[in-house]
PDB file of C-alpha atoms and ligand atoms in Angstrom:
ATOM      1  CA  MET A 111       0.000   0.000   0.000  1.00 88.00           C
ATOM      2  CA  ILE A 112       2.844   2.427   0.898  1.00 96.00           C
ATOM      3  CA  ASN A 113       5.242   2.351  -2.025  1.00 97.00           C
ATOM      4  CA  GLU A 114       9.021   2.491  -1.947  1.00 97.00           C
ATOM      5  CA  ASN A 115       9.304   6.156  -2.860  1.00 98.00           C
ATOM      6  CA  THR A 116       6.862   7.238  -0.153  1.00 98.00           C
ATOM      7  CA  GLN A 117       8.680   5.006   2.311  1.00 98.00           C
ATOM      8  CA  LYS A 118      11.996   6.697   1.451  1.00 98.00           C
ATOM      9  CA  LEU A 119      10.485  10.146   1.850  1.00 98.00           C
ATOM     10  CA  LEU A 120       8.890   9.262   5.204  1.00 98.00           C
ATOM     11  CA  ASN A 121      12.223   7.907   6.402  1.00 98.00           C
ATOM     12  CA  SER A 122      14.028  11.062   5.385  1.00 98.00           C
ATOM     13  CA  GLN A 123      11.367  13.191   7.104  1.00 98.00           C
ATOM     14  CA  ILE A 124      12.338  11.616  10.436  1.00 98.00           C
ATOM     15  CA  ASN A 125      15.810  13.046   9.900  1.00 98.00           C
ATOM     16  CA  LYS A 126      14.500  16.468   8.867  1.00 98.00           C
ATOM     17  CA  GLU A 127      12.342  16.723  11.984  1.00 98.00           C
ATOM     18  CA  PHE A 128      15.216  15.742  14.276  1.00 98.00           C
ATOM     19  CA  PHE A 129      17.408  18.240  12.441  1.00 98.00           C
ATOM     20  CA  SER A 130      14.734  20.896  13.083  1.00 98.00           C
ATOM     21  CA  ALA A 131      14.920  20.109  16.797  1.00 98.00           C
ATOM     22  CA  TYR A 132      18.697  20.479  16.674  1.00 98.00           C
ATOM     23  CA  LEU A 133      18.476  23.733  14.738  1.00 98.00           C
ATOM     24  CA  TYR A 134      16.062  25.209  17.271  1.00 98.00           C
ATOM     25  CA  LEU A 135      18.215  24.120  20.204  1.00 98.00           C
ATOM     26  CA  GLY A 136      21.005  26.160  18.590  1.00 98.00           C
ATOM     27  CA  PHE A 137      18.622  29.121  18.365  1.00 98.00           C
ATOM     28  CA  ALA A 138      17.711  28.660  22.036  1.00 98.00           C
ATOM     29  CA  ASN A 139      21.397  28.667  22.977  1.00 98.00           C
ATOM     30  CA  TRP A 140      21.981  31.871  21.042  1.00 98.00           C
ATOM     31  CA  PHE A 141      19.156  33.702  22.771  1.00 98.00           C
ATOM     32  CA  GLY A 142      20.059  32.212  26.155  1.00 98.00           C
ATOM     33  CA  ASP A 143      23.592  33.627  25.764  1.00 97.00           C
ATOM     34  CA  LEU A 144      22.090  37.057  25.103  1.00 97.00           C
ATOM     35  CA  GLY A 145      19.958  36.851  28.246  1.00 98.00           C
ATOM     36  CA  LEU A 146      16.744  36.670  26.221  1.00 98.00           C
ATOM     37  CA  ASN A 147      15.494  33.694  28.177  1.00 98.00           C
ATOM     38  CA  GLY A 148      11.937  33.958  26.861  1.00 98.00           C
ATOM     39  CA  PHE A 149      13.127  33.530  23.278  1.00 98.00           C
ATOM     40  CA  ALA A 150      15.351  30.696  24.483  1.00 98.00           C
ATOM     41  CA  ASN A 151      12.341  29.059  26.128  1.00 98.00           C
ATOM     42  CA  TRP A 152      10.251  29.487  22.999  1.00 98.00           C
ATOM     43  CA  TYR A 153      12.832  27.722  20.845  1.00 98.00           C
ATOM     44  CA  THR A 154      13.500  25.009  23.403  1.00 98.00           C
ATOM     45  CA  ILE A 155       9.823  24.117  23.318  1.00 98.00           C
ATOM     46  CA  GLN A 156       9.866  24.334  19.546  1.00 98.00           C
ATOM     47  CA  ALA A 157      12.697  21.785  19.597  1.00 98.00           C
ATOM     48  CA  GLN A 158      10.583  19.484  21.766  1.00 98.00           C
ATOM     49  CA  GLU A 159       7.737  19.749  19.251  1.00 98.00           C
ATOM     50  CA  GLU A 160      10.102  18.879  16.416  1.00 98.00           C
ATOM     51  CA  ARG A 161      11.339  15.824  18.286  1.00 98.00           C
ATOM     52  CA  ASP A 162       7.681  14.813  18.675  1.00 98.00           C
ATOM     53  CA  HIS A 163       7.158  15.229  14.938  1.00 98.00           C
ATOM     54  CA  ALA A 164      10.131  12.961  14.247  1.00 98.00           C
ATOM     55  CA  LEU A 165       8.735  10.350  16.622  1.00 98.00           C
ATOM     56  CA  LEU A 166       5.324  10.516  14.963  1.00 98.00           C
ATOM     57  CA  PHE A 167       6.870   9.768  11.564  1.00 98.00           C
ATOM     58  CA  LEU A 168       8.865   6.955  13.145  1.00 98.00           C
ATOM     59  CA  GLU A 169       5.785   5.501  14.818  1.00 98.00           C
ATOM     60  CA  TYR A 170       3.761   5.737  11.609  1.00 98.00           C
ATOM     61  CA  MET A 171       6.445   3.772   9.782  1.00 98.00           C
ATOM     62  CA  GLN A 172       6.639   1.205  12.577  1.00 98.00           C
ATOM     63  CA  ASN A 173       2.858   0.796  12.650  1.00 97.00           C
ATOM     64  CA  ASN A 174       2.891   0.086   8.937  1.00 97.00           C
ATOM     65  CA  GLY A 175       5.750  -2.399   9.043  1.00 97.00           C
ATOM     66  CA  LEU A 176       8.116  -0.176   7.055  1.00 97.00           C
ATOM     67  CA  ASN A 177      11.869  -0.458   7.222  1.00 97.00           C
ATOM     68  CA  ILE A 178      13.438   2.475   9.108  1.00 98.00           C
ATOM     69  CA  ASP A 179      16.982   3.617   8.423  1.00 98.00           C
ATOM     70  CA  LEU A 180      18.074   6.359  10.836  1.00 98.00           C
ATOM     71  CA  GLU A 181      20.473   8.745   9.120  1.00 97.00           C
ATOM     72  CA  ALA A 182      23.131  11.083  10.570  1.00 98.00           C
ATOM     73  CA  ILE A 183      21.826  14.423  11.785  1.00 98.00           C
ATOM     74  CA  GLU A 184      23.590  17.369  10.192  1.00 98.00           C
ATOM     75  CA  LYS A 185      25.306  19.980  12.358  1.00 98.00           C
ATOM     76  CA  PRO A 186      23.097  23.079  12.430  1.00 97.00           C
ATOM     77  CA  VAL A 187      24.316  26.631  11.880  1.00 94.00           C
ATOM     78  CA  GLN A 188      24.865  28.183  15.308  1.00 92.00           C
ATOM     79  CA  SER A 189      26.361  31.583  14.775  1.00 92.00           C
ATOM     80  CA  PHE A 190      24.574  34.495  13.216  1.00 94.00           C
ATOM     81  CA  GLU A 191      25.295  38.137  12.506  1.00 96.00           C
ATOM     82  CA  LYS A 192      22.133  39.371  14.165  1.00 96.00           C
ATOM     83  CA  SER A 193      19.288  37.870  16.164  1.00 97.00           C
ATOM     84  CA  ARG A 194      16.825  38.818  13.449  1.00 98.00           C
ATOM     85  CA  ASP A 195      18.695  36.525  11.029  1.00 98.00           C
ATOM     86  CA  ILE A 196      17.755  33.600  13.289  1.00 98.00           C
ATOM     87  CA  LEU A 197      14.086  34.435  13.098  1.00 98.00           C
ATOM     88  CA  VAL A 198      14.283  34.604   9.311  1.00 98.00           C
ATOM     89  CA  GLU A 199      16.207  31.312   9.228  1.00 98.00           C
ATOM     90  CA  GLY A 200      13.403  29.802  11.337  1.00 98.00           C
ATOM     91  CA  LEU A 201      10.737  30.915   8.865  1.00 98.00           C
ATOM     92  CA  ASN A 202      12.737  29.720   5.861  1.00 98.00           C
ATOM     93  CA  HIS A 203      13.325  26.399   7.543  1.00 98.00           C
ATOM     94  CA  GLU A 204       9.616  25.924   8.214  1.00 98.00           C
ATOM     95  CA  LYS A 205       8.884  26.661   4.545  1.00 98.00           C
ATOM     96  CA  PHE A 206      11.432  24.021   3.588  1.00 98.00           C
ATOM     97  CA  VAL A 207       9.734  21.488   5.896  1.00 98.00           C
ATOM     98  CA  THR A 208       6.337  22.391   4.451  1.00 98.00           C
ATOM     99  CA  ASP A 209       7.630  21.708   0.935  1.00 98.00           C
ATOM    100  CA  SER A 210       9.091  18.424   2.100  1.00 98.00           C
ATOM    101  CA  ILE A 211       5.775  17.293   3.595  1.00 98.00           C
ATOM    102  CA  HIS A 212       3.944  18.352   0.447  1.00 98.00           C
ATOM    103  CA  THR A 213       6.342  16.203  -1.574  1.00 98.00           C
ATOM    104  CA  ILE A 214       5.496  13.161   0.542  1.00 98.00           C
ATOM    105  CA  TYR A 215       1.803  13.966   0.199  1.00 98.00           C
ATOM    106  CA  GLU A 216       2.084  14.154  -3.590  1.00 98.00           C
ATOM    107  CA  ALA A 217       3.944  10.830  -3.724  1.00 98.00           C
ATOM    108  CA  ALA A 218       1.301   9.160  -1.566  1.00 98.00           C
ATOM    109  CA  LEU A 219      -1.572  10.647  -3.537  1.00 98.00           C
ATOM    110  CA  GLU A 220      -0.072   9.531  -6.816  1.00 98.00           C
ATOM    111  CA  ASN A 221      -0.032   6.012  -5.396  1.00 98.00           C
ATOM    112  CA  LYS A 222      -3.617   6.266  -4.041  1.00 98.00           C
ATOM    113  CA  ASP A 223      -2.073   5.795  -0.594  1.00 98.00           C
ATOM    114  CA  TYR A 224      -4.869   7.482   1.331  1.00 98.00           C
ATOM    115  CA  ARG A 225      -3.670   6.199   4.695  1.00 97.00           C
ATOM    116  CA  THR A 226      -0.518   8.264   4.335  1.00 98.00           C
ATOM    117  CA  THR A 227      -2.296  11.347   2.985  1.00 98.00           C
ATOM    118  CA  GLN A 228      -4.622  11.216   5.986  1.00 97.00           C
ATOM    119  CA  PHE A 229      -1.659  10.910   8.355  1.00 98.00           C
ATOM    120  CA  LEU A 230      -0.031  13.912   6.669  1.00 98.00           C
ATOM    121  CA  ASP A 231      -3.131  16.100   6.938  1.00 98.00           C
ATOM    122  CA  TRP A 232      -2.243  16.883  10.566  1.00 98.00           C
ATOM    123  CA  PHE A 233       1.263  17.968   9.556  1.00 98.00           C
ATOM    124  CA  ILE A 234       0.007  20.174   6.757  1.00 98.00           C
ATOM    125  CA  LYS A 235      -2.175  22.056   9.225  1.00 98.00           C
ATOM    126  CA  GLU A 236       0.681  22.157  11.756  1.00 97.00           C
ATOM    127  CA  GLN A 237       3.040  23.625   9.159  1.00 98.00           C
ATOM    128  CA  GLY A 238       0.546  26.404   8.475  1.00 98.00           C
ATOM    129  CA  GLU A 239       0.631  27.273  12.183  1.00 97.00           C
ATOM    130  CA  GLU A 240       4.406  27.021  12.406  1.00 98.00           C
ATOM    131  CA  GLU A 241       4.979  29.293   9.431  1.00 98.00           C
ATOM    132  CA  LYS A 242       2.575  31.815  10.915  1.00 98.00           C
ATOM    133  CA  ASN A 243       4.300  31.679  14.310  1.00 98.00           C
ATOM    134  CA  ALA A 244       7.711  32.161  12.691  1.00 98.00           C
ATOM    135  CA  ASP A 245       6.422  35.058  10.622  1.00 98.00           C
ATOM    136  CA  ASP A 246       4.774  36.653  13.679  1.00 98.00           C
ATOM    137  CA  LEU A 247       8.062  36.504  15.572  1.00 98.00           C
ATOM    138  CA  ILE A 248       9.805  38.464  12.801  1.00 98.00           C
ATOM    139  CA  ARG A 249       7.052  41.071  12.735  1.00 98.00           C
ATOM    140  CA  ARG A 250       7.117  41.483  16.497  1.00 98.00           C
ATOM    141  CA  TRP A 251      10.907  41.664  16.536  1.00 98.00           C
ATOM    142  CA  ASP A 252      10.743  44.456  13.952  1.00 98.00           C
ATOM    143  CA  LEU A 253       8.169  46.286  16.027  1.00 98.00           C
ATOM    144  CA  PHE A 254       9.771  45.926  19.456  1.00 98.00           C
ATOM    145  CA  ALA A 255      13.461  44.988  19.340  1.00 97.00           C
ATOM    146  CA  GLU A 256      14.678  48.597  19.207  1.00 97.00           C
ATOM    147  CA  ASP A 257      12.823  49.485  22.402  1.00 98.00           C
ATOM    148  CA  SER A 258      14.378  47.713  25.380  1.00 97.00           C
ATOM    149  CA  LYS A 259      11.220  47.853  27.524  1.00 98.00           C
ATOM    150  CA  ALA A 260       9.069  46.456  24.729  1.00 98.00           C
ATOM    151  CA  LEU A 261      11.649  43.753  24.038  1.00 98.00           C
ATOM    152  CA  TYR A 262      11.693  42.880  27.750  1.00 98.00           C
ATOM    153  CA  MET A 263       7.909  42.459  27.693  1.00 98.00           C
ATOM    154  CA  LEU A 264       7.985  40.374  24.521  1.00 98.00           C
ATOM    155  CA  ASP A 265      10.673  38.170  26.023  1.00 98.00           C
ATOM    156  CA  ASN A 266       8.560  37.731  29.167  1.00 98.00           C
ATOM    157  CA  GLU A 267       5.600  36.745  27.032  1.00 98.00           C
ATOM    158  CA  LEU A 268       7.639  34.128  25.172  1.00 98.00           C
ATOM    159  CA  ALA A 269       8.816  32.789  28.522  1.00 98.00           C
ATOM    160  CA  GLN A 270       5.206  31.744  29.206  1.00 98.00           C
ATOM    161  CA  ARG A 271       5.113  29.184  26.419  1.00 98.00           C
ATOM    162  CA  VAL A 272       4.692  25.694  27.815  1.00 98.00           C
ATOM    163  CA  TYR A 273       5.202  22.331  26.184  1.00 98.00           C
ATOM    164  CA  ALA A 274       2.113  20.432  25.075  1.00 96.00           C
ATOM    165  CA  ALA A 275       2.225  16.965  23.560  1.00 95.00           C
ATOM    166  CA  PRO A 276       0.912  16.762  19.970  1.00 95.00           C
ATOM    167  CA  ASP A 277      -2.813  16.082  19.629  1.00 93.00           C
ATOM    168  CA  LEU A 278      -2.213  13.513  16.896  1.00 93.00           C
ATOM    169  CA  VAL A 279      -2.725   9.977  18.154  1.00 85.00           C
ATOM    170  CA  LEU A 280      -1.796   7.169  15.795  1.00 91.00           C
ATOM    171  CA  SER A 281      -3.880   4.038  15.745  1.00 71.00           C
TER     172      SER A 281
HETATM  173 FE1  FEO B 170       8.089  19.707  12.335  1.00 63.09          FE
HETATM  174 FE2  FEO B 170       8.451  22.748  12.335  1.00 63.09          FE
HETATM  175  O1  FEO B 170       8.394  21.187  11.352  1.00 63.09           O
END
C-alpha cells in the first residue's frame, strides 16, 4: 500500500524533523547567551515539538511495518550576525519542511495511498501554524526589538510558552 518512494520520503522526514529540533536548540542557545530567556524558552519548546514530529513519523512507519533507516543528523548553523537573522532562518526552515511534507503527500496521492495522505493532513495544518508563528516573531521583533522595555515584555511573554504533547494519536 505504501510504495518504496513514499517510504523513502517518510524515512528522510524523520531526519528532517530531528534536524529541526537540533536547529532550534542552537537558536535557544543563542538567545540564552544574550539573556533573552523567553526567546530561548520558545525555541527550546519548539525543539521538543520537532522531536515529537520525528517520533510521529517513526511511529507511523513502525505501525505500517516499514523499514526504518536512521540517518546522521547534520550539524546546524549556530552563529549568526544578528538575532533577526535567526528568526528569518526559522521561517525559511519551516517553509522548507512544508515543501518536504507536500512532496510526501504528492507521492502518496499519486499512489492512491490514502492512509498516508490522511496521516499527513495533521502535519500540513501544523506547518501552516508554524509558518505563521515564525512570521509573527519576525514582525514582532521588527516592532519591538529597538525598544528595550518592549523587548523585555515580549521576552517575558515568550517565557510563558509551555510544552504540550501533539494532539495527533496514531492508531
Ligand atoms: Fe516539524 Fe516545524 O516542522
